[in-house]
């Protein structure tokens, strides 16, 4: 079978053919690989690379402190860009090293007491759940998992039935690491507000591929990363904290940036979300993050969302036609992540076979989302995550490679055994 399709997906996907061509021309990596690991780390556009490298040169030529002073206006503007991206005010934004750091600063800042309840989802990411368990051990809080509904997403009805005055936190992953479903963040926000609980949203997999508005969602805190769908550098992250809940959180660490030492025995914490930052920062990476956000805003998040969603839907539909392939995505609403298994062929072997053809995918395993994977009887999945710069031709190449794996199952199964990397997704 040969996979070739007309250009209808590109033309109908929210961006024009010329937009896609321009995006690819701005992305050096597109000439090297067919990149379907955007839920891991996207290919950076030239604008992001230039912003980061330009500042590194400035640091090398003038000194780190001096370079930061010269670029202070551009560095400060990143807060405005992030606020536009998320639909909030700039004083509600903290710039941090990564999404885990952002999430941890919010979560570990909550004053849990014995008997408090933490409600979370079946598809919760491992790092988050480990933190729940640690805090429960320390404080006597209880971690409770809201069951899925018939579509595989968090059941809003079950969440509402579980809420009472002891629920301190509702915490949910917006888009799981191991599938394409989009959890009902807005509906969850309504329930959290009704219950008077804090609402923390892990938007690591959604910001940059979906239009995300914190006011519409109603979350009190949101964490995300720069390296995934935002197409920014690694080592960058964002934390949103709603102004009205700032004083309900105690930053787990403080320094001379987060607080001011006002007397020998006193200090004052910053009045804005930057209380969750530290003084030292990678300003080259931050400027790259700002460039990535501005780049996404320039295309328009609704336009990006339309194209990404359409490309992924086409990929799922055509994968399902390959004998032995089972598409594993669930949910009423789905996004740019597609996961699948192939009968008789381990996921790392598929990843290695595709990599040999210049096609990047990743593998999700049980340890990343244990409750969801165990509940579905799955141990590993191939994860192919599209972005707006991907093309139908690249999708056709991916499909052909998977089809060839299905036809030559014994050969495909021997690929990873020849020393290929396991390719486990870290997120």
Short mmCIF file of C-alpha atoms in Angstrom, two decimals:
data_model
loop_
_atom_site.label_atom_id
_atom_site.label_comp_id
_atom_site.label_asym_id
_atom_site.label_seq_id
_atom_site.Cartn_x
_atom_site.Cartn_y
_atom_site.Cartn_z
CA UNK A 1 0.00 0.00 0.00
CA UNK A 2 1.25 3.47 -0.87
CA UNK A 3 0.00 6.44 1.10
CA UNK A 4 -0.63 9.54 -1.00
CA UNK A 5 -3.32 12.13 -0.41
CA UNK A 6 -4.45 15.36 -2.02
CA UNK A 7 -3.90 18.72 -0.31
CA UNK A 8 -7.30 19.06 1.33
CA UNK A 9 -5.98 18.80 4.89
CA UNK A 10 -3.50 21.61 4.45
CA UNK A 11 -5.98 23.84 2.66
CA UNK A 12 -8.78 23.34 5.21
CA UNK A 13 -6.74 23.31 8.41
CA UNK A 14 -6.87 26.95 9.58
CA UNK A 15 -3.62 28.01 7.84
CA UNK A 16 -3.13 28.40 4.11
CA UNK A 17 -0.72 26.45 1.95
CA UNK A 18 1.55 29.49 1.79
CA UNK A 19 1.41 29.80 5.61
CA UNK A 20 2.60 26.23 5.99
CA UNK A 21 5.35 26.73 3.42
CA UNK A 22 6.51 29.86 5.26
CA UNK A 23 6.44 28.06 8.62
CA UNK A 24 8.58 25.27 7.21
CA UNK A 25 11.01 27.72 5.65
CA UNK A 26 11.39 29.31 9.09
CA UNK A 27 12.11 25.89 10.67
CA UNK A 28 15.58 24.52 9.85
CA UNK A 29 14.71 21.10 11.23
CA UNK A 30 12.02 20.53 8.61
CA UNK A 31 14.79 19.96 6.06
CA UNK A 32 16.29 17.24 8.25
CA UNK A 33 13.45 15.19 9.77
CA UNK A 34 9.72 14.57 9.72
CA UNK A 35 9.09 15.58 13.30
CA UNK A 36 6.11 13.96 15.06
CA UNK A 37 7.46 14.41 18.59
CA UNK A 38 6.02 17.86 19.21
CA UNK A 39 4.47 16.74 22.49
CA UNK A 40 8.04 16.03 23.59
CA UNK A 41 9.91 19.00 22.14
CA UNK A 42 8.99 20.80 18.94
CA UNK A 43 11.39 22.00 16.28
CA UNK A 44 12.32 25.60 17.05
CA UNK A 45 11.75 28.25 14.40
CA UNK A 46 14.60 30.45 13.25
CA UNK A 47 13.18 33.42 15.19
CA UNK A 48 13.54 31.55 18.49
CA UNK A 49 17.03 30.34 17.68
CA UNK A 50 18.10 33.83 16.66
CA UNK A 51 16.75 35.45 19.83
CA UNK A 52 18.57 33.00 22.10
CA UNK A 53 21.85 32.95 20.19
CA UNK A 54 21.89 36.73 19.83
CA UNK A 55 21.72 37.13 23.61
CA UNK A 56 24.36 34.48 24.21
CA UNK A 57 26.69 36.42 21.90
CA UNK A 58 25.87 39.58 23.83
CA UNK A 59 26.72 37.85 27.12
CA UNK A 60 29.99 36.59 25.68
CA UNK A 61 30.92 40.02 24.36
CA UNK A 62 29.81 42.28 27.21
CA UNK A 63 29.22 40.11 30.32
CA UNK A 64 26.13 38.39 31.65
CA UNK A 65 24.91 41.17 33.94
CA UNK A 66 25.61 43.82 31.36
CA UNK A 67 23.81 41.87 28.64
CA UNK A 68 20.75 41.47 30.85
CA UNK A 69 20.74 45.21 31.50
CA UNK A 70 20.98 46.00 27.80
CA UNK A 71 18.15 43.59 26.99
CA UNK A 72 15.98 44.54 29.97
CA UNK A 73 13.14 45.93 27.84
CA UNK A 74 12.97 42.79 25.70
CA UNK A 75 13.19 40.54 28.77
CA UNK A 76 10.40 42.42 30.49
CA UNK A 77 8.25 42.17 27.37
CA UNK A 78 8.13 38.37 27.72
CA UNK A 79 5.65 38.84 30.58
CA UNK A 80 3.35 40.80 28.27
CA UNK A 81 3.60 38.12 25.61
CA UNK A 82 2.84 35.35 28.10
CA UNK A 83 -0.12 37.30 29.46
CA UNK A 84 -1.56 37.70 25.95
CA UNK A 85 -1.05 34.00 25.32
CA UNK A 86 -2.97 32.91 28.41
CA UNK A 87 -5.51 35.73 28.66
CA UNK A 88 -4.36 37.16 31.99
CA UNK A 89 -2.45 40.15 33.38
CA UNK A 90 1.33 40.37 33.37
CA UNK A 91 1.58 40.45 37.17
CA UNK A 92 -0.03 37.00 37.24
CA UNK A 93 2.86 35.44 35.28
CA UNK A 94 6.06 33.88 36.61
CA UNK A 95 8.86 32.77 34.29
CA UNK A 96 10.62 29.65 35.55
CA UNK A 97 13.01 26.96 34.41
CA UNK A 98 10.49 24.36 33.26
CA UNK A 99 6.90 23.17 33.61
CA UNK A 100 7.69 20.88 36.54
CA UNK A 101 9.22 23.78 38.42
CA UNK A 102 6.16 25.90 37.63
CA UNK A 103 3.73 23.21 38.77
CA UNK A 104 5.75 22.43 41.90
CA UNK A 105 5.94 26.08 42.97
CA UNK A 106 2.16 26.29 42.84
CA UNK A 107 1.34 22.91 44.36
CA UNK A 108 3.88 22.97 47.17
CA UNK A 109 2.74 26.48 48.02
CA UNK A 110 -0.71 25.27 49.10
CA UNK A 111 -1.23 25.04 52.87
CA UNK A 112 -2.57 21.52 53.21
CA UNK A 113 -3.94 20.33 56.54
CA UNK A 114 -4.87 16.89 57.88
CA UNK A 115 -8.08 15.71 56.26
CA UNK A 116 -7.80 17.98 53.22
CA UNK A 117 -8.75 16.28 49.97
CA UNK A 118 -6.88 16.48 46.65
CA UNK A 119 -9.03 15.45 43.68
CA UNK A 120 -7.26 14.49 40.48
CA UNK A 121 -7.72 12.57 37.24
CA UNK A 122 -7.02 9.02 36.07
CA UNK A 123 -4.67 10.33 33.38
CA UNK A 124 -2.53 12.35 35.80
CA UNK A 125 1.15 12.60 34.97
CA UNK A 126 3.61 10.71 37.17
CA UNK A 127 5.51 13.75 38.50
CA UNK A 128 2.28 15.32 39.70
CA UNK A 129 0.99 12.16 41.35
CA UNK A 130 4.28 11.55 43.14
CA UNK A 131 4.00 15.08 44.55
CA UNK A 132 0.44 14.37 45.74
CA UNK A 133 1.61 11.26 47.56
CA UNK A 134 4.54 13.05 49.16
CA UNK A 135 2.37 15.91 50.43
CA UNK A 136 -0.24 13.45 51.68
CA UNK A 137 2.44 11.68 53.73
CA UNK A 138 3.69 14.98 55.14
CA UNK A 139 0.38 16.66 55.93
CA UNK A 140 -2.32 14.03 56.35
CA UNK A 141 -4.15 15.18 53.21
CA UNK A 142 -5.91 12.55 51.10
CA UNK A 143 -5.44 11.93 47.37
CA UNK A 144 -8.59 10.80 45.55
CA UNK A 145 -8.95 9.98 41.87
CA UNK A 146 -12.02 11.08 39.96
CA UNK A 147 -13.16 8.28 37.63
CA UNK A 148 -13.36 8.69 33.88
CA UNK A 149 -16.64 9.01 32.05
CA UNK A 150 -17.68 6.73 29.20
CA UNK A 151 -15.46 8.71 26.80
CA UNK A 152 -12.28 8.25 28.84
CA UNK A 153 -12.04 11.81 30.12
CA UNK A 154 -12.49 13.04 33.68
CA UNK A 155 -16.15 12.68 34.64
CA UNK A 156 -17.49 16.10 35.58
CA UNK A 157 -20.56 14.49 37.17
CA UNK A 158 -18.38 12.26 39.33
CA UNK A 159 -16.23 15.26 40.28
CA UNK A 160 -19.28 17.22 41.37
CA UNK A 161 -20.54 14.28 43.44
CA UNK A 162 -17.16 13.98 45.18
CA UNK A 163 -16.79 17.62 46.22
CA UNK A 164 -17.42 18.84 49.75
CA UNK A 165 -15.98 21.44 52.11
CA UNK A 166 -12.84 19.33 52.67
CA UNK A 167 -11.70 19.53 49.04
CA UNK A 168 -8.72 21.85 49.13
CA UNK A 169 -7.51 21.27 45.57
CA UNK A 170 -8.79 20.06 42.22
CA UNK A 171 -5.73 19.31 40.10
CA UNK A 172 -5.89 17.97 36.56
CA UNK A 173 -3.76 17.41 33.50
CA UNK A 174 -5.39 19.20 30.57
CA UNK A 175 -3.99 16.90 27.85
CA UNK A 176 -2.44 13.63 29.08
CA UNK A 177 1.05 12.68 27.97
CA UNK A 178 -0.17 9.35 26.60
CA UNK A 179 -3.11 10.29 24.41
CA UNK A 180 -4.98 12.84 22.38
CA UNK A 181 -7.95 13.54 24.63
CA UNK A 182 -8.56 17.04 25.96
CA UNK A 183 -9.98 16.97 29.47
CA UNK A 184 -13.01 19.25 30.10
CA UNK A 185 -11.07 22.06 31.77
CA UNK A 186 -13.84 24.68 31.66
CA UNK A 187 -16.45 22.37 33.19
CA UNK A 188 -13.99 21.30 35.89
CA UNK A 189 -13.36 24.97 36.64
CA UNK A 190 -17.05 25.55 37.29
CA UNK A 191 -17.19 22.66 39.76
CA UNK A 192 -14.05 23.83 41.56
CA UNK A 193 -15.45 27.33 41.96
CA UNK A 194 -18.76 25.97 43.28
CA UNK A 195 -16.82 23.94 45.85
CA UNK A 196 -14.55 26.83 46.85
CA UNK A 197 -11.51 24.70 46.01
CA UNK A 198 -8.27 25.78 44.39
CA UNK A 199 -7.91 24.62 40.79
CA UNK A 200 -4.47 23.77 39.37
CA UNK A 201 -4.25 22.91 35.66
CA UNK A 202 -1.23 21.19 34.14
CA UNK A 203 -1.33 22.59 30.60
CA UNK A 204 2.08 21.27 29.59
CA UNK A 205 0.70 19.43 26.56
CA UNK A 206 -1.98 21.93 25.52
CA UNK A 207 -0.53 25.45 25.48
CA UNK A 208 0.78 26.17 22.00
CA UNK A 209 -1.46 23.72 20.17
CA UNK A 210 -4.80 24.86 21.63
CA UNK A 211 -6.23 28.27 22.41
CA UNK A 212 -5.99 28.40 26.22
CA UNK A 213 -7.66 31.22 28.16
CA UNK A 214 -7.29 31.06 31.94
CA UNK A 215 -10.28 33.35 32.52
CA UNK A 216 -12.53 31.10 30.46
CA UNK A 217 -11.17 27.96 32.11
CA UNK A 218 -11.47 29.44 35.59
CA UNK A 219 -8.26 27.92 36.93
CA UNK A 220 -6.41 29.52 39.83
CA UNK A 221 -3.02 28.23 38.70
CA UNK A 222 -1.70 26.92 35.39
CA UNK A 223 1.70 25.52 34.49
CA UNK A 224 3.19 24.95 31.07
CA UNK A 225 6.48 24.56 29.26
CA UNK A 226 8.25 26.30 26.40
CA UNK A 227 9.76 23.26 24.67
CA UNK A 228 6.63 21.47 23.52
CA UNK A 229 3.93 23.01 21.34
CA UNK A 230 5.14 26.55 21.96
CA UNK A 231 8.32 25.66 20.04
CA UNK A 232 10.57 27.40 22.55
CA UNK A 233 13.92 26.37 24.05
CA UNK A 234 14.25 23.62 26.61
CA UNK A 235 14.62 24.83 30.18
CA UNK A 236 11.77 27.34 29.99
CA UNK A 237 8.38 27.36 31.67
CA UNK A 238 5.45 29.53 32.67
CA UNK A 239 3.34 29.70 35.79
CA UNK A 240 0.05 31.60 35.95
CA UNK A 241 -1.35 32.40 39.38
CA UNK A 242 -4.65 34.26 39.66
CA UNK A 243 -4.09 37.48 41.57
CA UNK A 244 -6.86 36.75 44.07
CA UNK A 245 -5.22 33.54 45.33
CA UNK A 246 -1.64 34.76 45.65
CA UNK A 247 -1.91 35.23 49.40
CA UNK A 248 -3.38 31.75 49.83
CA UNK A 249 -0.08 30.26 48.64
CA UNK A 250 3.29 30.14 50.41
CA UNK A 251 6.14 29.90 47.90
CA UNK A 252 8.14 26.82 48.92
CA UNK A 253 11.39 28.74 48.40
CA UNK A 254 12.25 32.44 48.53
CA UNK A 255 15.28 34.45 47.54
CA UNK A 256 16.19 38.12 47.17
CA UNK A 257 14.14 38.31 43.96
CA UNK A 258 11.00 36.72 45.37
CA UNK A 259 11.22 38.76 48.56
CA UNK A 260 12.97 41.83 50.01
CA UNK A 261 14.98 41.66 53.23
CA UNK A 262 13.54 44.71 55.00
CA UNK A 263 15.16 44.39 58.45
CA UNK A 264 17.42 42.01 60.33
CA UNK A 265 14.43 39.87 61.32
CA UNK A 266 11.89 40.63 58.57
CA UNK A 267 11.24 40.24 54.87
CA UNK A 268 8.43 41.14 52.47
CA UNK A 269 7.28 38.87 49.67
CA UNK A 270 6.69 40.36 46.24
CA UNK A 271 3.05 41.27 45.62
CA UNK A 272 2.90 39.56 42.20
CA UNK A 273 3.42 36.10 40.73
CA UNK A 274 7.14 36.69 40.42
CA UNK A 275 7.37 35.61 44.05
CA UNK A 276 7.59 32.12 42.51
CA UNK A 277 10.70 32.98 40.50
CA UNK A 278 14.36 33.04 41.47
CA UNK A 279 16.88 35.79 40.83
CA UNK A 280 19.18 33.78 38.58
CA UNK A 281 17.76 32.97 35.15
CA UNK A 282 18.80 31.87 31.68
CA UNK A 283 17.96 35.09 29.88
CA UNK A 284 18.92 33.73 26.48
CA UNK A 285 16.35 30.97 26.94
CA UNK A 286 13.75 33.43 28.25
CA UNK A 287 14.18 35.63 25.22
CA UNK A 288 13.80 32.53 23.08
CA UNK A 289 10.60 31.71 24.95
CA UNK A 290 9.30 35.22 24.30
CA UNK A 291 10.10 34.86 20.62
CA UNK A 292 8.30 31.50 20.56
CA UNK A 293 5.20 32.96 22.17
CA UNK A 294 5.19 35.92 19.79
CA UNK A 295 5.65 33.51 16.88
CA UNK A 296 2.60 31.48 17.96
CA UNK A 297 0.53 34.61 18.54
CA UNK A 298 1.51 35.80 15.08
CA UNK A 299 0.00 32.71 13.48
CA UNK A 300 -3.00 32.83 15.81
CA UNK A 301 -3.77 30.09 18.31
CA UNK A 302 -7.24 29.38 16.85
CA UNK A 303 -5.61 28.89 13.44
CA UNK A 304 -2.91 26.64 14.89
CA UNK A 305 -5.52 24.66 16.80
CA UNK A 306 -7.65 24.12 13.70
CA UNK A 307 -4.77 22.82 11.63
CA UNK A 308 -3.23 20.64 14.34
CA UNK A 309 -6.58 19.08 15.22
CA UNK A 310 -7.39 18.37 11.59
CA UNK A 311 -4.00 16.84 10.82
CA UNK A 312 -4.21 14.57 13.86
CA UNK A 313 -7.74 13.47 12.98
CA UNK A 314 -6.57 12.49 9.50
CA UNK A 315 -3.60 10.61 10.95
CA UNK A 316 -5.84 8.66 13.34
CA UNK A 317 -8.28 7.78 10.59
CA UNK A 318 -5.58 6.45 8.29
CA UNK A 319 -3.66 4.63 11.02
CA UNK A 320 -6.83 2.75 11.91
CA UNK A 321 -6.93 1.38 8.34
CA UNK A 322 -3.59 -0.41 8.75
CA UNK A 323 -4.05 -4.10 9.66
CA UNK A 324 -3.00 -4.75 13.27
CA UNK A 325 -2.95 -1.09 14.31
CA UNK A 326 -5.18 0.05 17.18
CA UNK A 327 -5.54 3.78 17.75
CA UNK A 328 -5.68 4.33 21.52
CA UNK A 329 -6.90 7.93 21.80
CA UNK A 330 -10.05 8.63 23.78
CA UNK A 331 -12.15 11.65 24.71
CA UNK A 332 -14.94 13.73 23.20
CA UNK A 333 -12.48 16.39 22.13
CA UNK A 334 -9.10 15.39 20.74
CA UNK A 335 -5.96 17.32 19.92
CA UNK A 336 -2.67 16.91 18.09
CA UNK A 337 -1.43 13.80 19.93
CA UNK A 338 -2.14 10.40 18.37
CA UNK A 339 -1.24 7.16 20.14
CA UNK A 340 -1.39 3.64 18.78
CA UNK A 341 -0.18 0.07 19.11
CA UNK A 342 0.67 -2.50 16.44
CA UNK A 343 -0.04 -6.17 17.10
CA UNK A 344 3.13 -8.13 17.68
CA UNK A 345 5.52 -5.17 17.39
CA UNK A 346 6.85 -3.40 20.51
CA UNK A 347 6.47 0.36 20.51
CA UNK A 348 10.25 1.02 20.79
CA UNK A 349 10.79 -1.11 17.68
CA UNK A 350 8.31 1.00 15.73
CA UNK A 351 10.03 4.15 16.96
CA UNK A 352 13.41 2.81 15.85
CA UNK A 353 12.09 1.72 12.45
CA UNK A 354 10.61 5.16 11.84
CA UNK A 355 13.77 6.90 13.05
CA UNK A 356 15.74 4.96 10.44
CA UNK A 357 13.59 6.76 7.84
CA UNK A 358 14.06 10.19 9.41
CA UNK A 359 10.68 10.20 11.18
CA UNK A 360 10.57 11.18 14.85
CA UNK A 361 7.96 9.73 17.22
CA UNK A 362 8.14 8.82 20.91
CA UNK A 363 7.02 6.06 23.24
CA UNK A 364 4.78 6.43 26.30
CA UNK A 365 4.99 3.78 29.00
CA UNK A 366 3.11 2.82 32.12
CA UNK A 367 5.36 4.74 34.51
CA UNK A 368 4.29 8.09 33.01
CA UNK A 369 0.53 7.66 33.53
CA UNK A 370 0.20 4.53 35.63
CA UNK A 371 -3.48 4.75 36.59
CA UNK A 372 -4.68 5.27 33.04
CA UNK A 373 -2.34 2.72 31.44
CA UNK A 374 -3.02 0.04 34.06
CA UNK A 375 -6.74 0.70 33.81
CA UNK A 376 -6.63 0.06 30.06
CA UNK A 377 -4.27 -2.90 30.29
CA UNK A 378 -1.55 -1.10 28.32
CA UNK A 379 2.21 -1.10 28.88
CA UNK A 380 3.45 1.10 26.06
CA UNK A 381 2.18 3.20 23.17
CA UNK A 382 3.67 4.87 20.14
CA UNK A 383 2.99 8.61 20.34
CA UNK A 384 2.93 10.68 17.16
CA UNK A 385 2.21 14.34 17.85
CA UNK A 386 1.65 16.67 14.89
CA UNK A 387 2.16 20.41 14.64
CA UNK A 388 1.08 22.99 12.10
CA UNK A 389 4.33 22.73 10.15
CA UNK A 390 3.82 19.02 9.45
CA UNK A 391 2.56 18.11 5.99
CA UNK A 392 0.41 15.46 4.39
CA UNK A 393 3.51 14.09 2.69
CA UNK A 394 5.14 13.57 6.08
CA UNK A 395 2.00 11.89 7.38
CA UNK A 396 2.00 9.63 4.33
CA UNK A 397 5.62 8.68 5.03
CA UNK A 398 4.79 7.86 8.64
CA UNK A 399 1.82 5.74 7.59
CA UNK A 400 3.92 3.89 5.02
CA UNK A 401 6.58 3.14 7.63
CA UNK A 402 4.01 1.79 10.09
CA UNK A 403 2.41 -0.27 7.33
CA UNK A 404 5.81 -1.73 6.47
CA UNK A 405 6.34 -2.60 10.15
CA UNK A 406 3.02 -4.43 10.08
CA UNK A 407 3.95 -6.36 6.92
CA UNK A 408 7.39 -7.38 8.18
CA UNK A 409 6.66 -8.02 11.83
CA UNK A 410 9.68 -10.26 12.56
CA UNK A 411 12.09 -7.77 10.94
CA UNK A 412 10.52 -4.85 12.74
CA UNK A 413 10.73 -6.66 16.06
CA UNK A 414 14.48 -7.10 15.66
CA UNK A 415 15.27 -3.43 15.12
CA UNK A 416 15.45 -2.33 18.76
CA UNK A 417 17.37 -5.43 19.67
CA UNK A 418 20.19 -4.26 17.42
CA UNK A 419 21.09 -1.51 19.85
CA UNK A 420 18.43 1.09 19.05
CA UNK A 421 17.46 3.35 21.96
CA UNK A 422 14.35 2.50 23.95
CA UNK A 423 12.92 5.95 23.25
CA UNK A 424 10.90 6.36 26.41
CA UNK A 425 8.94 9.60 26.52
CA UNK A 426 9.90 11.80 29.47
CA UNK A 427 6.61 13.64 29.17
#
